[in-house]
Amino acid sequence: MTTKEVANKLVNYCRQGQFAEAMQELYAPQIVSVEPEGAPVKVTEGIEAVIAKGQHFNDMVEEMHGMEISDAIVADNFFSCSMKMDVTFKGAPRSTMEEICLYQVEDGKIVREEFFFTPMQQG
């Protein structure tokens, strides 16, 4: 798959809320996931650990009210999109979370993802 094909598939999976399916099909076994400074975990490596990180995020959500994902912008073997979530986390008020997502593709698989957002205060 080309980078553009991977990007479009990921965006479509995300718009349908099929994050696990996206990871299974599009992520490389050696995926590296990077969160911003101040996030609970800065770097996660390997597909199993990235899947577990996604499950941990889901476990923190009380209710997902809506989500928007932009079309992908593709250049070379990179693509980015913006994501906006209207979410209520357990024990917290309803909030809007916005981020820029940057992905790197090699041999038709995502090998690196990095998220840019302002982390919530912990505790």
GROMACS .gro file of N, CA and C in nm:
model
  369
    1MET      N    1   0.084  -0.119   0.000
    1MET     CA    2   0.000   0.000   0.000
    1MET      C    3   0.088   0.125   0.000
    2THR      N    4   0.043   0.226  -0.069
    2THR     CA    5   0.113   0.354  -0.066
    2THR      C    6   0.080   0.427   0.064
    3THR      N    7   0.156   0.531   0.092
    3THR     CA    8   0.129   0.612   0.210
    3THR      C    9  -0.011   0.671   0.202
    4LYS      N   10  -0.050   0.719   0.085
    4LYS     CA   11  -0.185   0.776   0.068
    4LYS      C   12  -0.293   0.673   0.095
    5GLU      N   13  -0.274   0.550   0.049
    5GLU     CA   14  -0.372   0.444   0.074
    5GLU      C   15  -0.380   0.412   0.223
    6VAL      N   16  -0.265   0.403   0.290
    6VAL     CA   17  -0.264   0.377   0.434
    6VAL      C   18  -0.335   0.491   0.507
    7ALA      N   19  -0.305   0.615   0.468
    7ALA     CA   20  -0.365   0.732   0.532
    7ALA      C   21  -0.517   0.729   0.518
    8ASN      N   22  -0.565   0.705   0.397
    8ASN     CA   23  -0.710   0.705   0.374
    8ASN      C   24  -0.779   0.591   0.449
    9LYS      N   25  -0.714   0.475   0.455
    9LYS     CA   26  -0.772   0.363   0.531
    9LYS      C   27  -0.779   0.396   0.680
   10LEU      N   28  -0.671   0.455   0.733
   10LEU     CA   29  -0.671   0.489   0.876
   10LEU      C   30  -0.782   0.590   0.906
   11VAL      N   31  -0.792   0.695   0.826
   11VAL     CA   32  -0.896   0.795   0.848
   11VAL      C   33  -1.035   0.730   0.844
   12ASN      N   34  -1.058   0.643   0.747
   12ASN     CA   35  -1.189   0.576   0.737
   12ASN      C   36  -1.217   0.487   0.858
   13TYR      N   37  -1.118   0.410   0.901
   13TYR     CA   38  -1.135   0.328   1.021
   13TYR      C   39  -1.169   0.416   1.142
   14CYS      N   40  -1.094   0.524   1.160
   14CYS     CA   41  -1.116   0.611   1.274
   14CYS      C   42  -1.255   0.674   1.271
   15ARG      N   43  -1.298   0.717   1.154
   15ARG     CA   44  -1.432   0.778   1.141
   15ARG      C   45  -1.542   0.679   1.177
   16GLN      N   46  -1.514   0.551   1.164
   16GLN     CA   47  -1.611   0.448   1.199
   16GLN      C   48  -1.591   0.395   1.343
   17GLY      N   49  -1.493   0.451   1.413
   17GLY     CA   50  -1.464   0.407   1.549
   17GLY      C   51  -1.397   0.271   1.555
   18GLN      N   52  -1.337   0.227   1.445
   18GLN     CA   53  -1.274   0.095   1.438
   18GLN      C   54  -1.123   0.105   1.458
   19PHE      N   55  -1.084   0.149   1.576
   19PHE     CA   56  -0.942   0.171   1.606
   19PHE      C   57  -0.865   0.039   1.615
   20ALA      N   58  -0.925  -0.062   1.675
   20ALA     CA   59  -0.857  -0.192   1.687
   20ALA      C   60  -0.832  -0.253   1.549
   21GLU      N   61  -0.930  -0.243   1.461
   21GLU     CA   62  -0.915  -0.296   1.326
   21GLU      C   63  -0.805  -0.221   1.251
   22ALA      N   64  -0.799  -0.089   1.271
   22ALA     CA   65  -0.695  -0.008   1.207
   22ALA      C   66  -0.557  -0.054   1.251
   23MET      N   67  -0.540  -0.075   1.381
   23MET     CA   68  -0.410  -0.118   1.433
   23MET      C   69  -0.372  -0.254   1.377
   24GLN      N   70  -0.467  -0.346   1.375
   24GLN     CA   71  -0.438  -0.482   1.329
   24GLN      C   72  -0.396  -0.483   1.182
   25GLU      N   73  -0.461  -0.402   1.099
   25GLU     CA   74  -0.431  -0.404   0.956
   25GLU      C   75  -0.315  -0.314   0.916
   26LEU      N   76  -0.306  -0.198   0.979
   26LEU     CA   77  -0.217  -0.093   0.928
   26LEU      C   78  -0.088  -0.073   1.006
   27TYR      N   79  -0.080  -0.121   1.128
   27TYR     CA   80   0.039  -0.095   1.210
   27TYR      C   81   0.143  -0.206   1.195
   28ALA      N   82   0.269  -0.165   1.192
   28ALA     CA   83   0.381  -0.260   1.189
   28ALA      C   84   0.401  -0.318   1.329
   29PRO      N   85   0.456  -0.440   1.338
   29PRO     CA   86   0.481  -0.499   1.470
   29PRO      C   87   0.572  -0.412   1.558
   30GLN      N   88   0.662  -0.337   1.496
   30GLN     CA   89   0.759  -0.255   1.571
   30GLN      C   90   0.713  -0.110   1.588
   31ILE      N   91   0.583  -0.083   1.577
   31ILE     CA   92   0.528   0.052   1.588
   31ILE      C   93   0.582   0.124   1.713
   32VAL      N   94   0.611   0.252   1.696
   32VAL     CA   95   0.649   0.339   1.808
   32VAL      C   96   0.544   0.448   1.816
   33SER      N   97   0.489   0.467   1.935
   33SER     CA   98   0.386   0.567   1.959
   33SER      C   99   0.438   0.670   2.059
   34VAL      N  100   0.430   0.798   2.021
   34VAL     CA  101   0.487   0.905   2.103
   34VAL      C  102   0.377   1.002   2.144
   35GLU      N  103   0.370   1.030   2.273
   35GLU     CA  104   0.274   1.126   2.330
   35GLU      C  105   0.351   1.251   2.374
   36PRO      N  106   0.281   1.362   2.392
   36PRO     CA  107   0.351   1.485   2.431
   36PRO      C  108   0.402   1.481   2.575
   37GLU      N  109   0.494   1.571   2.604
   37GLU     CA  110   0.544   1.587   2.740
   37GLU      C  111   0.426   1.616   2.831
   38GLY      N  112   0.420   1.547   2.946
   38GLY     CA  113   0.310   1.566   3.040
   38GLY      C  114   0.205   1.457   3.029
   39ALA      N  115   0.208   1.376   2.923
   39ALA     CA  116   0.116   1.262   2.912
   39ALA      C  117   0.164   1.152   3.007
   40PRO      N  118   0.076   1.063   3.050
   40PRO     CA  119   0.116   0.959   3.145
   40PRO      C  120   0.232   0.873   3.095
   41VAL      N  121   0.234   0.839   2.966
   41VAL     CA  122   0.343   0.760   2.908
   41VAL      C  123   0.390   0.832   2.783
   42LYS      N  124   0.519   0.863   2.775
   42LYS     CA  125   0.573   0.940   2.662
   42LYS      C  126   0.593   0.854   2.537
   43VAL      N  127   0.654   0.736   2.551
   43VAL     CA  128   0.684   0.650   2.436
   43VAL      C  129   0.636   0.508   2.466
   44THR      N  130   0.566   0.450   2.367
   44THR     CA  131   0.520   0.312   2.375
   44THR      C  132   0.574   0.241   2.250
   45GLU      N  133   0.634   0.124   2.269
   45GLU     CA  134   0.694   0.052   2.157
   45GLU      C  135   0.637  -0.088   2.144
   46GLY      N  136   0.607  -0.127   2.019
   46GLY     CA  137   0.557  -0.261   1.989
   46GLY      C  138   0.405  -0.264   1.981
   47ILE      N  139   0.354  -0.344   1.889
   47ILE     CA  140   0.211  -0.347   1.862
   47ILE      C  141   0.129  -0.387   1.985
   48GLU      N  142   0.175  -0.485   2.062
   48GLU     CA  143   0.098  -0.527   2.180
   48GLU      C  144   0.086  -0.414   2.281
   49ALA      N  145   0.196  -0.342   2.304
   49ALA     CA  146   0.195  -0.231   2.399
   49ALA      C  147   0.108  -0.116   2.349
   50VAL      N  148   0.109  -0.090   2.219
   50VAL     CA  149   0.027   0.018   2.163
   50VAL      C  150  -0.121  -0.018   2.172
   51ILE      N  151  -0.155  -0.143   2.146
   51ILE     CA  152  -0.294  -0.188   2.161
   51ILE      C  153  -0.337  -0.174   2.307
   52ALA      N  154  -0.251  -0.212   2.401
   52ALA     CA  155  -0.282  -0.199   2.544
   52ALA      C  156  -0.301  -0.052   2.583
   53LYS      N  157  -0.220   0.037   2.524
   53LYS     CA  158  -0.234   0.181   2.552
   53LYS      C  159  -0.371   0.229   2.505
   54GLY      N  160  -0.413   0.185   2.388
   54GLY     CA  161  -0.545   0.221   2.336
   54GLY      C  162  -0.657   0.171   2.426
   55GLN      N  163  -0.642   0.048   2.476
   55GLN     CA  164  -0.743  -0.007   2.567
   55GLN      C  165  -0.747   0.071   2.698
   56HIS      N  166  -0.630   0.113   2.747
   56HIS     CA  167  -0.625   0.194   2.869
   56HIS      C  168  -0.700   0.325   2.848
   57PHE      N  169  -0.681   0.389   2.732
   57PHE     CA  170  -0.754   0.512   2.701
   57PHE      C  171  -0.904   0.485   2.702
   58ASN      N  172  -0.948   0.379   2.636
   58ASN     CA  173  -1.090   0.344   2.632
   58ASN      C  174  -1.146   0.321   2.771
   59ASP      N  175  -1.067   0.259   2.858
   59ASP     CA  176  -1.111   0.232   2.994
   59ASP      C  177  -1.131   0.360   3.075
   60MET      N  178  -1.065   0.469   3.036
   60MET     CA  179  -1.079   0.597   3.107
   60MET      C  180  -1.204   0.675   3.062
   61VAL      N  181  -1.263   0.634   2.950
   61VAL     CA  182  -1.375   0.707   2.892
   61VAL      C  183  -1.506   0.660   2.954
   62GLU      N  184  -1.582   0.756   3.004
   62GLU     CA  185  -1.717   0.726   3.052
   62GLU      C  186  -1.815   0.727   2.935
   63GLU      N  187  -1.805   0.834   2.850
   63GLU     CA  188  -1.892   0.843   2.733
   63GLU      C  189  -1.824   0.923   2.624
   64MET      N  190  -1.830   0.870   2.502
   64MET     CA  191  -1.780   0.941   2.384
   64MET      C  192  -1.902   1.003   2.316
   65HIS      N  193  -1.906   1.137   2.313
   65HIS     CA  194  -2.022   1.207   2.259
   65HIS      C  195  -2.010   1.232   2.109
   66GLY      N  196  -1.888   1.235   2.059
   66GLY     CA  197  -1.868   1.259   1.917
   66GLY      C  198  -1.720   1.271   1.885
   67MET      N  199  -1.689   1.253   1.757
   67MET     CA  200  -1.550   1.262   1.713
   67MET      C  201  -1.547   1.311   1.569
   68GLU      N  202  -1.448   1.395   1.538
   68GLU     CA  203  -1.426   1.442   1.402
   68GLU      C  204  -1.281   1.415   1.366
   69ILE      N  205  -1.259   1.367   1.244
   69ILE     CA  206  -1.123   1.342   1.195
   69ILE      C  207  -1.112   1.405   1.057
   70SER      N  208  -1.010   1.485   1.039
   70SER     CA  209  -0.990   1.552   0.911
   70SER      C  210  -0.943   1.453   0.805
   71ASP      N  211  -0.949   1.496   0.680
   71ASP     CA  212  -0.883   1.420   0.575
   71ASP      C  213  -0.733   1.425   0.600
   72ALA      N  214  -0.662   1.326   0.551
   72ALA     CA  215  -0.518   1.319   0.570
   72ALA      C  216  -0.446   1.413   0.475
   73ILE      N  217  -0.337   1.467   0.523
   73ILE     CA  218  -0.242   1.542   0.440
   73ILE      C  219  -0.120   1.453   0.426
   74VAL      N  220  -0.082   1.423   0.302
   74VAL     CA  221   0.025   1.326   0.275
   74VAL      C  222   0.143   1.394   0.209
   75ALA      N  223   0.264   1.363   0.258
   75ALA     CA  224   0.388   1.409   0.197
   75ALA      C  225   0.493   1.300   0.218
   76ASP      N  226   0.552   1.254   0.108
   76ASP     CA  227   0.655   1.151   0.113
   76ASP      C  228   0.598   1.029   0.186
   77ASN      N  229   0.664   0.980   0.289
   77ASN     CA  230   0.613   0.865   0.362
   77ASN      C  231   0.552   0.905   0.498
   78PHE      N  232   0.499   1.028   0.503
   78PHE     CA  233   0.434   1.079   0.623
   78PHE      C  234   0.293   1.126   0.589
   79PHE      N  235   0.206   1.121   0.690
   79PHE     CA  236   0.076   1.186   0.677
   79PHE      C  237   0.031   1.236   0.813
   80SER      N  238  -0.057   1.334   0.809
   80SER     CA  239  -0.111   1.388   0.933
   80SER      C  240  -0.260   1.413   0.917
   81CYS      N  241  -0.327   1.420   1.030
   81CYS     CA  242  -0.468   1.456   1.034
   81CYS      C  243  -0.495   1.517   1.170
   82SER      N  244  -0.605   1.589   1.181
   82SER     CA  245  -0.645   1.641   1.311
   82SER      C  246  -0.761   1.557   1.362
   83MET      N  247  -0.770   1.547   1.494
   83MET     CA  248  -0.877   1.470   1.557
   83MET      C  249  -0.935   1.555   1.669
   84LYS      N  250  -1.066   1.557   1.677
   84LYS     CA  251  -1.136   1.631   1.782
   84LYS      C  252  -1.237   1.538   1.845
   85MET      N  253  -1.228   1.523   1.978
   85MET     CA  254  -1.319   1.434   2.050
   85MET      C  255  -1.399   1.512   2.152
   86ASP      N  256  -1.527   1.487   2.157
   86ASP     CA  257  -1.617   1.540   2.259
   86ASP      C  258  -1.639   1.422   2.354
   87VAL      N  259  -1.579   1.430   2.472
   87VAL     CA  260  -1.570   1.311   2.557
   87VAL      C  261  -1.590   1.346   2.704
   88THR      N  262  -1.646   1.251   2.778
   88THR     CA  263  -1.650   1.258   2.923
   88THR      C  264  -1.563   1.145   2.976
   89PHE      N  265  -1.455   1.183   3.044
   89PHE     CA  266  -1.370   1.084   3.109
   89PHE      C  267  -1.427   1.053   3.246
   90LYS      N  268  -1.405   0.932   3.295
   90LYS     CA  269  -1.456   0.891   3.425
   90LYS      C  270  -1.406   0.989   3.532
   91GLY      N  271  -1.499   1.039   3.613
   91GLY     CA  272  -1.464   1.129   3.722
   91GLY      C  273  -1.428   1.270   3.679
   92ALA      N  274  -1.459   1.306   3.556
   92ALA     CA  275  -1.424   1.439   3.505
   92ALA      C  276  -1.543   1.497   3.428
   93PRO      N  277  -1.546   1.629   3.414
   93PRO     CA  278  -1.654   1.689   3.335
   93PRO      C  279  -1.634   1.664   3.185
   94ARG      N  280  -1.741   1.679   3.111
   94ARG     CA  281  -1.736   1.666   2.965
   94ARG      C  282  -1.637   1.769   2.910
   95SER      N  283  -1.557   1.727   2.812
   95SER     CA  284  -1.457   1.817   2.756
   95SER      C  285  -1.435   1.788   2.608
   96THR      N  286  -1.366   1.880   2.544
   96THR     CA  287  -1.327   1.863   2.405
   96THR      C  288  -1.176   1.846   2.402
   97MET      N  289  -1.131   1.743   2.332
   97MET     CA  290  -0.988   1.714   2.320
   97MET      C  291  -0.953   1.724   2.173
   98GLU      N  292  -0.854   1.806   2.140
   98GLU     CA  293  -0.810   1.822   2.002
   98GLU      C  294  -0.663   1.787   1.992
   99GLU      N  295  -0.626   1.723   1.880
   99GLU     CA  296  -0.486   1.687   1.860
   99GLU      C  297  -0.452   1.680   1.713
  100ILE      N  298  -0.324   1.693   1.687
  100ILE     CA  299  -0.267   1.668   1.555
  100ILE      C  300  -0.198   1.533   1.563
  101CYS      N  301  -0.226   1.447   1.466
  101CYS     CA  302  -0.170   1.313   1.462
  101CYS      C  303  -0.076   1.304   1.342
  102LEU      N  304   0.046   1.261   1.365
  102LEU     CA  305   0.146   1.247   1.259
  102LEU      C  306   0.190   1.101   1.252
  103TYR      N  307   0.192   1.048   1.130
  103TYR     CA  308   0.225   0.907   1.109
  103TYR      C  309   0.337   0.893   1.007
  104GLN      N  310   0.419   0.791   1.026
  104GLN     CA  311   0.525   0.756   0.931
  104GLN      C  312   0.497   0.615   0.879
  105VAL      N  313   0.507   0.597   0.748
  105VAL     CA  314   0.476   0.469   0.684
  105VAL      C  315   0.602   0.414   0.617
  106GLU      N  316   0.627   0.284   0.637
  106GLU     CA  317   0.733   0.212   0.567
  106GLU      C  318   0.677   0.078   0.522
  107ASP      N  319   0.702   0.043   0.398
  107ASP     CA  320   0.656  -0.085   0.343
  107ASP      C  321   0.508  -0.109   0.365
  108GLY      N  322   0.427  -0.003   0.351
  108GLY     CA  323   0.282  -0.016   0.360
  108GLY      C  324   0.226  -0.030   0.500
  109LYS      N  325   0.309  -0.005   0.602
  109LYS     CA  326   0.263  -0.015   0.742
  109LYS      C  327   0.305   0.110   0.819
  110ILE      N  328   0.225   0.147   0.918
  110ILE     CA  329   0.259   0.260   1.005
  110ILE      C  330   0.364   0.212   1.104
  111VAL      N  331   0.480   0.280   1.105
  111VAL     CA  332   0.589   0.243   1.195
  111VAL      C  333   0.607   0.341   1.310
  112ARG      N  334   0.545   0.460   1.297
  112ARG     CA  335   0.556   0.560   1.402
  112ARG      C  336   0.432   0.648   1.398
  113GLU      N  337   0.382   0.678   1.517
  113GLU     CA  338   0.273   0.774   1.532
  113GLU      C  339   0.313   0.870   1.643
  114GLU      N  340   0.280   0.997   1.623
  114GLU     CA  341   0.309   1.097   1.726
  114GLU      C  342   0.190   1.189   1.737
  115PHE      N  343   0.151   1.217   1.861
  115PHE     CA  344   0.032   1.298   1.887
  115PHE      C  345   0.073   1.429   1.954
  116PHE      N  346   0.014   1.536   1.906
  116PHE     CA  347   0.041   1.670   1.959
  116PHE      C  348  -0.088   1.728   2.015
  117PHE      N  349  -0.090   1.743   2.149
  117PHE     CA  350  -0.206   1.800   2.218
  117PHE      C  351  -0.160   1.848   2.355
  118THR      N  352  -0.247   1.923   2.421
  118THR     CA  353  -0.217   1.969   2.557
  118THR      C  354  -0.273   1.865   2.655
  119PRO      N  355  -0.185   1.794   2.727
  119PRO     CA  356  -0.233   1.691   2.818
  119PRO      C  357  -0.317   1.749   2.931
  120MET      N  358  -0.414   1.670   2.977
  120MET     CA  359  -0.497   1.708   3.092
  120MET      C  360  -0.413   1.700   3.218
  121GLN      N  361  -0.450   1.778   3.317
  121GLN     CA  362  -0.384   1.770   3.447
  121GLN      C  363  -0.413   1.634   3.509
  122GLN      N  364  -0.312   1.568   3.561
  122GLN     CA  365  -0.330   1.437   3.624
  122GLN      C  366  -0.355   1.455   3.773
  123GLY      N  367  -0.441   1.368   3.827
  123GLY     CA  368  -0.466   1.367   3.971
  123GLY      C  369  -0.555   1.478   4.007
   0.00000   0.00000   0.00000
